[in-house]
Tab-separated table of C-alpha atoms and ligand atoms in Angstrom:
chain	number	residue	atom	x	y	z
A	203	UNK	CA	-10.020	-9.052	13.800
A	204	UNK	CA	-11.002	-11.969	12.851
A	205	UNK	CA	-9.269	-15.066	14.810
A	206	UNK	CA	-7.867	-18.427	12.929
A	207	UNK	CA	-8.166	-21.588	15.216
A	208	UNK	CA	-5.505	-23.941	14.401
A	209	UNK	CA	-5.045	-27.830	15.164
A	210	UNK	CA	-1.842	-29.574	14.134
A	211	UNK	CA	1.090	-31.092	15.717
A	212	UNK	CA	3.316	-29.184	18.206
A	213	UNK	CA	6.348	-31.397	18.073
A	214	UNK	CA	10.020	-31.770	19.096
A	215	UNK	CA	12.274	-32.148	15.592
A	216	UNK	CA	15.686	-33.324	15.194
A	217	UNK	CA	17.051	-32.197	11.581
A	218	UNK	CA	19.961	-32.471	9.445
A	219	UNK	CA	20.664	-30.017	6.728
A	220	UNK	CA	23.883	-29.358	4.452
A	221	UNK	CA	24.264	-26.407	6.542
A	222	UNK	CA	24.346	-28.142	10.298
A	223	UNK	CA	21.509	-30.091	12.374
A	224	UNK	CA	19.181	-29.654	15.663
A	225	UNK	CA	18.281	-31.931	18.129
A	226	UNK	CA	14.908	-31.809	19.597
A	227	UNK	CA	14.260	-28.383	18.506
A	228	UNK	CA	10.602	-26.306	18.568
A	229	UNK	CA	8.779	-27.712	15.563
A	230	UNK	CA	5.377	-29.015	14.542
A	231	UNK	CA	3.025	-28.039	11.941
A	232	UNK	CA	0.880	-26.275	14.784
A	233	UNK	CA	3.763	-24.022	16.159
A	234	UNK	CA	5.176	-22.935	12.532
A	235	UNK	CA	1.704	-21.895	11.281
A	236	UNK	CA	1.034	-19.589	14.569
A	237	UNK	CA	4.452	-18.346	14.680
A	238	UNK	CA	3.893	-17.159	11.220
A	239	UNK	CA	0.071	-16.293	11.144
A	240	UNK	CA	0.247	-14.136	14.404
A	241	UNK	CA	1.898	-11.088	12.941
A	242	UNK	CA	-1.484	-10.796	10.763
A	243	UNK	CA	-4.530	-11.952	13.026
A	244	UNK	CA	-5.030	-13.257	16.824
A	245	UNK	CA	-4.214	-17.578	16.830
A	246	UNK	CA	-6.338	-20.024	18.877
A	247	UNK	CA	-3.834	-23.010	18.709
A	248	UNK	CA	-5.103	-26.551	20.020
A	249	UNK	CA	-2.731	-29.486	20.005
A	250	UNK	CA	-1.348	-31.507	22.895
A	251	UNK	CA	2.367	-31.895	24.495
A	252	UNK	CA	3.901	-34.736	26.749
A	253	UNK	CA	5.138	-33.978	30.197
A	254	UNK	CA	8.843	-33.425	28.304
A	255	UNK	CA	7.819	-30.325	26.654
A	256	UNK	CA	10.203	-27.779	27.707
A	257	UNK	CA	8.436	-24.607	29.786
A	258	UNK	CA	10.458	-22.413	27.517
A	259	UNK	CA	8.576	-23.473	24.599
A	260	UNK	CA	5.064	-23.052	25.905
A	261	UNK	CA	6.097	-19.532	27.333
A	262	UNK	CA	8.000	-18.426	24.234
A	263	UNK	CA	4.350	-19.463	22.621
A	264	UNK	CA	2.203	-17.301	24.872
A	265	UNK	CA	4.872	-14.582	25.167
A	266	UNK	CA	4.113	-14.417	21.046
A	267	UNK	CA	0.532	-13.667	22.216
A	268	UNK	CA	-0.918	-17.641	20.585
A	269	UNK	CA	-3.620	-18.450	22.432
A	270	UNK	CA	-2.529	-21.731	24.221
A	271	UNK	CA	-5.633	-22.502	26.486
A	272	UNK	CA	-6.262	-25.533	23.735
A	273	UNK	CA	-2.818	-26.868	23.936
A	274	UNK	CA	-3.313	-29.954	26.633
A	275	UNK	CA	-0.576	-31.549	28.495
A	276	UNK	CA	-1.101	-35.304	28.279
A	277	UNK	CA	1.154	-38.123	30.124
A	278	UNK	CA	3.632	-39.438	27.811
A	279	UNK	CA	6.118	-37.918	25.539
A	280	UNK	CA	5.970	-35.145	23.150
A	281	UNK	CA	5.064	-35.976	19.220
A	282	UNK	CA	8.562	-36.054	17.762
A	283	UNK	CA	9.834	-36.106	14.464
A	284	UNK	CA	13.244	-36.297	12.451
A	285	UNK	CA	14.355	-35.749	9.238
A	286	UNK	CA	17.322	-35.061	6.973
A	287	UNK	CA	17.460	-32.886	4.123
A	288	UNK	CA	19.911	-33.293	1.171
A	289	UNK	CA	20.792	-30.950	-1.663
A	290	UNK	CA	17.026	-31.136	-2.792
A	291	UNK	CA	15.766	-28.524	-0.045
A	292	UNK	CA	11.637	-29.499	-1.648
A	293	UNK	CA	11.965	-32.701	0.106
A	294	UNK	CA	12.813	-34.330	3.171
A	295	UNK	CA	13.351	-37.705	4.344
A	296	UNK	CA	11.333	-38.719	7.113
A	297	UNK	CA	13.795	-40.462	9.486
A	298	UNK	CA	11.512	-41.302	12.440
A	299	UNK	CA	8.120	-40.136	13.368
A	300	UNK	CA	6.925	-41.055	17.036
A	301	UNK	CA	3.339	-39.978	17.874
A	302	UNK	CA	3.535	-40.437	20.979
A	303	UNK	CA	0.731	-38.081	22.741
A	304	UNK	CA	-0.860	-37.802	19.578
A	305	UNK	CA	-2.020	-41.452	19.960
A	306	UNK	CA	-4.640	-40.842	22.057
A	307	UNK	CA	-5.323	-37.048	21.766
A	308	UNK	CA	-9.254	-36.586	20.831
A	309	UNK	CA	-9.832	-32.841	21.032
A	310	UNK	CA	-12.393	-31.303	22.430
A	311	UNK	CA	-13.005	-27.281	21.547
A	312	UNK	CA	-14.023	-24.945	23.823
A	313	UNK	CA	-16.918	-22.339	22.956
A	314	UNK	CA	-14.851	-19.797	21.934
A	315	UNK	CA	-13.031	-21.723	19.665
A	316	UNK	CA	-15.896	-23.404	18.134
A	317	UNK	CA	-16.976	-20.209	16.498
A	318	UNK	CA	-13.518	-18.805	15.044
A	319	UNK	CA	-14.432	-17.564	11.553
A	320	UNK	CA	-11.055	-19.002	10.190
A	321	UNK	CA	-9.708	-23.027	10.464
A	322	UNK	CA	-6.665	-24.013	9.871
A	323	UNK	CA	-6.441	-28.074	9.838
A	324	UNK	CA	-2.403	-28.079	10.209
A	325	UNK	CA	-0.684	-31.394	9.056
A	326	UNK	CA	-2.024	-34.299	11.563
A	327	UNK	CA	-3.812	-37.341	11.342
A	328	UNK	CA	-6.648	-36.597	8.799
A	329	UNK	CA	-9.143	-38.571	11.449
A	330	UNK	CA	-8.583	-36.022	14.374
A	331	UNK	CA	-9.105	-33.056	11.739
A	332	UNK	CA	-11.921	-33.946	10.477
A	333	UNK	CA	-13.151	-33.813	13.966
A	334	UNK	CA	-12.230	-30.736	14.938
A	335	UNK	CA	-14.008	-30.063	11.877
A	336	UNK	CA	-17.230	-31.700	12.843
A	337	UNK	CA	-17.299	-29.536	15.948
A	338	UNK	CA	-17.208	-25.975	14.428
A	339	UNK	CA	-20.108	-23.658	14.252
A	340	UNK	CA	-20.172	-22.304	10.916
A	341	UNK	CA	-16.409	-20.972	9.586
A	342	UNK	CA	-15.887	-18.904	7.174
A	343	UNK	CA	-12.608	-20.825	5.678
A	344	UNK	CA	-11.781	-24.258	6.245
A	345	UNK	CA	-8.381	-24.758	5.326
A	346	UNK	CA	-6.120	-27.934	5.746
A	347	UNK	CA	-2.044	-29.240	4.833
A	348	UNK	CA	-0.942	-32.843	5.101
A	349	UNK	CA	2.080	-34.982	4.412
A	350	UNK	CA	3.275	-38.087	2.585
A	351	UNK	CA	2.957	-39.492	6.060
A	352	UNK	CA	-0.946	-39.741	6.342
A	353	UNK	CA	-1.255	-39.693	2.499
A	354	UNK	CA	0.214	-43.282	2.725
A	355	UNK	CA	-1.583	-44.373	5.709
A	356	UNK	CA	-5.132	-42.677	5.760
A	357	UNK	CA	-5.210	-41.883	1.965
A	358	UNK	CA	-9.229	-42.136	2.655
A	359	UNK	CA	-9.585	-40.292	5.796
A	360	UNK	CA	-7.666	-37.765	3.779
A	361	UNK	CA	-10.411	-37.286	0.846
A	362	UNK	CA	-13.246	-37.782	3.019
A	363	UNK	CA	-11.852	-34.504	4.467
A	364	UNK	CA	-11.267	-32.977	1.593
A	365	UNK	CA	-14.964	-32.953	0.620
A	366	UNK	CA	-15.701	-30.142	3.369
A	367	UNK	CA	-12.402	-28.218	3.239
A	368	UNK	CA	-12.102	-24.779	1.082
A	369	UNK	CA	-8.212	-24.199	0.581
A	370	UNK	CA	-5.931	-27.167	0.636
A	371	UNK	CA	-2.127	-26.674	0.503
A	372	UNK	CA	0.509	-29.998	-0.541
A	373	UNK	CA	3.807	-29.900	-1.925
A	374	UNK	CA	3.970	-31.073	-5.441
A	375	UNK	CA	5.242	-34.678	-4.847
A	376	UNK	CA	2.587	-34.973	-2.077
A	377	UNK	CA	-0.473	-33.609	-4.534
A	378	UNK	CA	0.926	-36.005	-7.724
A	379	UNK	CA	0.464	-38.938	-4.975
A	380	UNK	CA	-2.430	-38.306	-3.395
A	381	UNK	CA	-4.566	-37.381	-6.965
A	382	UNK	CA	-2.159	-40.322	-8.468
A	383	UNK	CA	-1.220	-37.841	-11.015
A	384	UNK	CA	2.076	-37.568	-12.979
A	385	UNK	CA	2.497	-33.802	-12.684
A	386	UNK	CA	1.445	-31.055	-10.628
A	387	UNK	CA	-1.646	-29.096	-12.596
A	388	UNK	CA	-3.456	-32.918	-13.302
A	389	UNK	CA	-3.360	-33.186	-9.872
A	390	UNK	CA	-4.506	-30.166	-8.375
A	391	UNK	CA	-7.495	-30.495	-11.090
A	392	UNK	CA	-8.284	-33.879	-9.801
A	393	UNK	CA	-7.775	-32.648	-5.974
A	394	UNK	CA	-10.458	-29.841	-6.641
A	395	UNK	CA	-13.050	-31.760	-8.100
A	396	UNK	CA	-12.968	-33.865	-4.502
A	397	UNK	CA	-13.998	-30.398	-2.966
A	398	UNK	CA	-11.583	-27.912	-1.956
A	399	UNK	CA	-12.464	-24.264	-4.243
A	400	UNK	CA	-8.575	-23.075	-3.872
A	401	UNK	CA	-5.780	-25.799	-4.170
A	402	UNK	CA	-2.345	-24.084	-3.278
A	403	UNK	CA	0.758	-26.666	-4.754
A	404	UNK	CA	3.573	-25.842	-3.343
A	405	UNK	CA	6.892	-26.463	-5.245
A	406	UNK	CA	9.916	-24.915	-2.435
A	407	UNK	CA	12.314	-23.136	-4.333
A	408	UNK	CA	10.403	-23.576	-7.747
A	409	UNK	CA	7.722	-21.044	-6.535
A	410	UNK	CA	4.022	-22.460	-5.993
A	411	UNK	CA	0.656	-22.939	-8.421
A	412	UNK	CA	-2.716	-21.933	-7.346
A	413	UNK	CA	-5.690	-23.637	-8.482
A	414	UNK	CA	-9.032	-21.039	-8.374
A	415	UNK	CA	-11.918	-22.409	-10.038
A	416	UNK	CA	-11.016	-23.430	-13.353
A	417	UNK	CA	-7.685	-20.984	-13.830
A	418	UNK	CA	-3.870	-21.800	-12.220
A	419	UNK	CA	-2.126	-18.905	-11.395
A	420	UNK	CA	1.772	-18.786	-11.269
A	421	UNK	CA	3.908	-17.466	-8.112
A	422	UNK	CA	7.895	-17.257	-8.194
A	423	UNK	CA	9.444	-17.537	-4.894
A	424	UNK	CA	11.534	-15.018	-2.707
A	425	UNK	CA	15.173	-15.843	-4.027
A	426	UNK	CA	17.208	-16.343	-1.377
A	427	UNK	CA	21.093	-17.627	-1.386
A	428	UNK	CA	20.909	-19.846	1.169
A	429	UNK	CA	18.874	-22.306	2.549
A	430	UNK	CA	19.519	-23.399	5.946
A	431	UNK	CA	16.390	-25.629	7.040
A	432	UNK	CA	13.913	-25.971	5.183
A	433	UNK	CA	11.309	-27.585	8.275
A	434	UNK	CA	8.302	-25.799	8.766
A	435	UNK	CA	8.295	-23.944	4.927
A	436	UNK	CA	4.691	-25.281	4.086
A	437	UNK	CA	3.513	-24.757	7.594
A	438	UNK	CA	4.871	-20.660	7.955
A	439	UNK	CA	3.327	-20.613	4.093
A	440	UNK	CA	0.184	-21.227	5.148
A	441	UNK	CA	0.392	-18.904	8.045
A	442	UNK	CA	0.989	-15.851	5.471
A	443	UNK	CA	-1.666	-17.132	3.276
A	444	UNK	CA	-4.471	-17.540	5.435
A	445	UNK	CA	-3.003	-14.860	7.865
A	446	UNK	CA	-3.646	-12.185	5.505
A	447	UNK	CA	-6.804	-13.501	4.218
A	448	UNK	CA	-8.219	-13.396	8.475
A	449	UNK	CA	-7.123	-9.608	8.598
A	450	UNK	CA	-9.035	-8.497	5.704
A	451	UNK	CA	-11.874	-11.332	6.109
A	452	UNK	CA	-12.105	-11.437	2.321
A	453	UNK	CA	-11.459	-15.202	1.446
A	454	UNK	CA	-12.925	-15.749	-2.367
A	455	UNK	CA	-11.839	-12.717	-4.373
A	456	UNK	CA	-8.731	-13.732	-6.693
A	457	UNK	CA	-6.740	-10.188	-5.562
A	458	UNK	CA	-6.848	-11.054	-2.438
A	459	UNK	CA	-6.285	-14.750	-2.793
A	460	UNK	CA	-3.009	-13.633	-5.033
A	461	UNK	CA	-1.837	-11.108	-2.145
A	462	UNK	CA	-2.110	-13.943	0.251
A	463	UNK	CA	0.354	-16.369	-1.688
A	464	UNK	CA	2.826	-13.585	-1.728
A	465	UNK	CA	2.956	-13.271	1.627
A	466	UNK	CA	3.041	-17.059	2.193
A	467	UNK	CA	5.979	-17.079	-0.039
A	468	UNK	CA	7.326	-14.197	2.535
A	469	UNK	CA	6.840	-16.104	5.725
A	470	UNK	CA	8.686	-19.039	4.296
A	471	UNK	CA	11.379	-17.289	2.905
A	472	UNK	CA	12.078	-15.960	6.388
A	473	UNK	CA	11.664	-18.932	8.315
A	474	UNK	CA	14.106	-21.156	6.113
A	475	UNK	CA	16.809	-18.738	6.835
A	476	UNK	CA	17.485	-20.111	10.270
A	477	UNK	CA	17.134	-23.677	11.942
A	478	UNK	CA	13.845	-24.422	13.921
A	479	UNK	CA	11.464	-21.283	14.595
A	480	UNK	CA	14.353	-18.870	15.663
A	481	UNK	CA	14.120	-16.413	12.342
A	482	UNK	CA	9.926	-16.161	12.328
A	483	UNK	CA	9.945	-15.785	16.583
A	484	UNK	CA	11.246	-12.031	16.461
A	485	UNK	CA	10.111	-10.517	12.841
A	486	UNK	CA	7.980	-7.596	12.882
A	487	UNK	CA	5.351	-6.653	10.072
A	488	UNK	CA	7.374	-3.236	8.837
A	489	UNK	CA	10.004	-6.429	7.450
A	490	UNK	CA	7.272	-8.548	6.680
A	491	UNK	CA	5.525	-5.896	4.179
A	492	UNK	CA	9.020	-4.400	3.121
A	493	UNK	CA	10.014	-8.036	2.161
A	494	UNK	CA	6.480	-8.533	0.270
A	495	UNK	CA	6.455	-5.564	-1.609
A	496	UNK	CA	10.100	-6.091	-3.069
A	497	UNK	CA	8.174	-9.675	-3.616
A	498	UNK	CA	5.774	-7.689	-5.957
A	499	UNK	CA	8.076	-5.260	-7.452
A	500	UNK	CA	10.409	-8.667	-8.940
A	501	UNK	CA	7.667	-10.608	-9.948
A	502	UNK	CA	5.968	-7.961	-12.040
A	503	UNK	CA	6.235	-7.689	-15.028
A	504	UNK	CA	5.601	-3.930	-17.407
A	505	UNK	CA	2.583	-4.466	-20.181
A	506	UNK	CA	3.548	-2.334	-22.769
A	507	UNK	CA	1.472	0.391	-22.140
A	508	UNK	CA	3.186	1.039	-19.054
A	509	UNK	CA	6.777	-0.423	-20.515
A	510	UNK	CA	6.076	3.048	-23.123
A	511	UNK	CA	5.250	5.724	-20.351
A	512	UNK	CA	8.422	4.422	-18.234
A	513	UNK	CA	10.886	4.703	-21.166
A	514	UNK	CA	8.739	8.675	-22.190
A	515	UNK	CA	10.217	9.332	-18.595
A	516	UNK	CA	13.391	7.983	-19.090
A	517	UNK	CA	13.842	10.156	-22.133
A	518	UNK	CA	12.435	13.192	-20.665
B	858	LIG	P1	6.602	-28.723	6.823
B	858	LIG	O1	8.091	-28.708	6.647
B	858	LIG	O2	5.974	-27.363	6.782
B	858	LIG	O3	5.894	-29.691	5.939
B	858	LIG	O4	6.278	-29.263	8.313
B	858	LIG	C1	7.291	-29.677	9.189
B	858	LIG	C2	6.705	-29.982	10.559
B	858	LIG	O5	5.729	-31.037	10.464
B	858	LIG	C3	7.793	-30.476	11.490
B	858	LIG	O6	8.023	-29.490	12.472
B	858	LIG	C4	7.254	-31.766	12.089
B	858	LIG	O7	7.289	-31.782	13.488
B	858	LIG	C5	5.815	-31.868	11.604
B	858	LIG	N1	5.469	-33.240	11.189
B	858	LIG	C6	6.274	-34.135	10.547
B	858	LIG	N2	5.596	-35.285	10.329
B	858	LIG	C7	4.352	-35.136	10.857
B	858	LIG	C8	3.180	-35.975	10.939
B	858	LIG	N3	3.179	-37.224	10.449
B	858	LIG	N4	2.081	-35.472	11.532
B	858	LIG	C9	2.084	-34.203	12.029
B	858	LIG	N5	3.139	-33.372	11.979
B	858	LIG	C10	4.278	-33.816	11.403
C-alpha cells in the first residue's frame, strides 16, 4: 500500500453556519485530509499542536490508525481559525486566523517519511511546504491546496511551489485570483502552464473542473439537501482524490484520475453533512463505494447505442 505523507495545519475552528456554530472544534487542513484519505491508504501526518490541544483529539487521530509520530507539540497555542458561512456554502469568511505554533514550526521529516511515494502539501504557509518538499526522496505525486489566505500574502512563495508540484486543487474564486483570471478554465490554463500536470478547480455545490493536459473534464457533485458546514470540503476532497490514486499507485492515466474526483466529490459530500470531523470519523468504505457508485450511476449519461439496447429490453 502505498503511504501519502501529509503536512498542513491541524487547527482548532470556531464556525458559524445557517444551520448552528462550533467553538473550537477539530479542524485543520491536515486532520480533514487524513480523516478522509485513511479509509483508502495508510497517512503519515506531520503538523504541530500547542500545549492546548485536547488529548481527545490526538487519540481520536491515532485511534483512526494516522500516523502521528510527525505531529510535534510546541509551547504556545494551537493554530486556530474562525469563520462564518452565509447562504453561499462555496465561500467562507475568514473571521480570525491566529498562527500561533505555526509561527515558528520548521519541519523536519523523519526517514520514513522522506520516502512516502505520495505528498500531500495540505493548505499552510506555501514557505514551510515547499520545504517539506525540498526534503523528499523522490515521490511519486506531489500534490498541494491553498487558500485566499497565503494567495494574498505569499502569492510568490505560492508559484515558486507550484513549479515542482503535480496536482494542485483551489476553489474557483481562489484559482481566478491567484492566475488573475476572470473565470475558472482561463485560470486553471494559466495555473498549469506554471507547472502542475492536473489542476483540480473546485466549485462546492456547482461540481468541480479538471484540467489534464490540454482537455477539462466536467464533474457534478453528490446532491445533497442540506448543507450543514461546509469546513474542511476541499481538504476531505483531496483526501478521496489522492486517496484512491495511493491504493492503486496509478497517478497519470485519465480513468483513474476521473475515478479519483468521484470519490473526492464522495468524501466531501459526507463530511459537510455534520459540523467539524464528526460525519468522516466513523464511515466505513462499504458506504464510501455504495455512495460513489450511485455517484456514477447519476452522472452517466446512455450514448445511443446503449440508450437502443435498454429500450429492446424494455420492450421485450
Ligand atoms: P477547507 O474548508 O477545506 O478549505 O479547509 C478548512 C480548514 O483549513 C479549517 O479547518 C481551518 O482550520 C484550515 N485553515 C483555515 N485557514 C488556514 C490557513 N491560513 N492556513 C492553514 N490552514 C487554514
Amino acid at each position: 500500500m502505498n503511504t501519502i505523507l501529509v503536512v498542513g495545519s491541524v487547527a482548532l475552528d470556531t464556525v458559524k453556519t445557517p444551520a448552528g456554530s462550533i467553538a473550537d472544534g477539530l479542524g485543520g487542513s491536515a486532520t480533514y485530509f487524513s480523516l478522509a484519505a485513511r479509509y483508502f491508504a495508510p497517512i503519515q501526518l506531520v503538523g504541530v499542536v500547542g500545549e492546548d490541544f485536547p488529548r481527545e483529539h490526538r487519540t481520536l487521530l491515532t485511534e483512526r490508525g494516522i500516523g502521528c509520530s510527525g505531529l510535534k507539540t510546541a509551547k504556545g497555542k494551537t493554530f486556530r481559525w474562525s469563520g462564518r458561512y452565509g447562504k453561499d456554502a462555496n465561500n467562507a469568511k475568514t473571521l480570525a486566523t491566529h498562527l500561533n505554533v505555526f509561527k515558528e514550526f520548521r519541519p523536519k521529516l523523519e526517514d520514513a517519511h522522506r520516502k512516502a511515494p505520495v505528498l500531500f502539501l495540505a493548505n499552510i504557509d506555501p514557505e514551510l511546504q515547499s520545504e517539506v518538499l525540498a526534503q523528499m526522496k523522490s515521490p511519486a505525486l506531489v500534490a498541494c491546496d491553498t487558500m485566499n489566505f497565503w494567495i494574498d500574502s505569499k502569492p510568490e512563495a505560492l508559484k515558486e511551489l507550484l513549479s515542482k508540484v503535480d496536482v494542485f486543487f483551489a476553489n474557483e474564486e481562489e484559482a481566478e485570483k491567484l492566475a488573475h483570471r476572470p473565470n475558472p478554465l482561463q485560470a486553471a490554463e494559466v495555473i498549469s502552464s506554471w507547472g502542475p500536470s492536473v489542476v483540480v478547480i473546485k466549485k462546492g455545490e456547482h461540481g468541480a473542473l479538471m484540467k489534464v493536459g490540454s482537455r477539462f473534464y466536467i464533474f457534478p457533485p453528490f446532491p445533497l439537501p442540506e448543507i450543514k458546514d461546509p469546513t474542511g470540503a476541499g481538504d476531505t476532497f483531496a483526501g478521496g482524490f489522492l486517496g484512491y490514486l495511493a491504493s492503486c499507485g496509478v497517478y497519470d492515466d485519465v480513468g483513474h484520475l476521473k475515478r479519483a474526483m468521484a470519490y473526492g466529490s464522495v468524501m466531501a459530500s459526507f463530511n459537510v453533512e455534520d459540523f467539524s470531523t464528526r460525519n468522516i470519523e466513523n464511515l466505513d468504505r462499504d458506504r464510501i463505494d455504495e455512495r460513489f457508485h450511485d455517484l456514477l450511476d447519476r452522472m452517466s449519461v446512455p450514448r445511443t447505442d446503449e440508450l437502443l439496447k435498454s429500450r429492446r429490453v424494455v420492450a421485450a
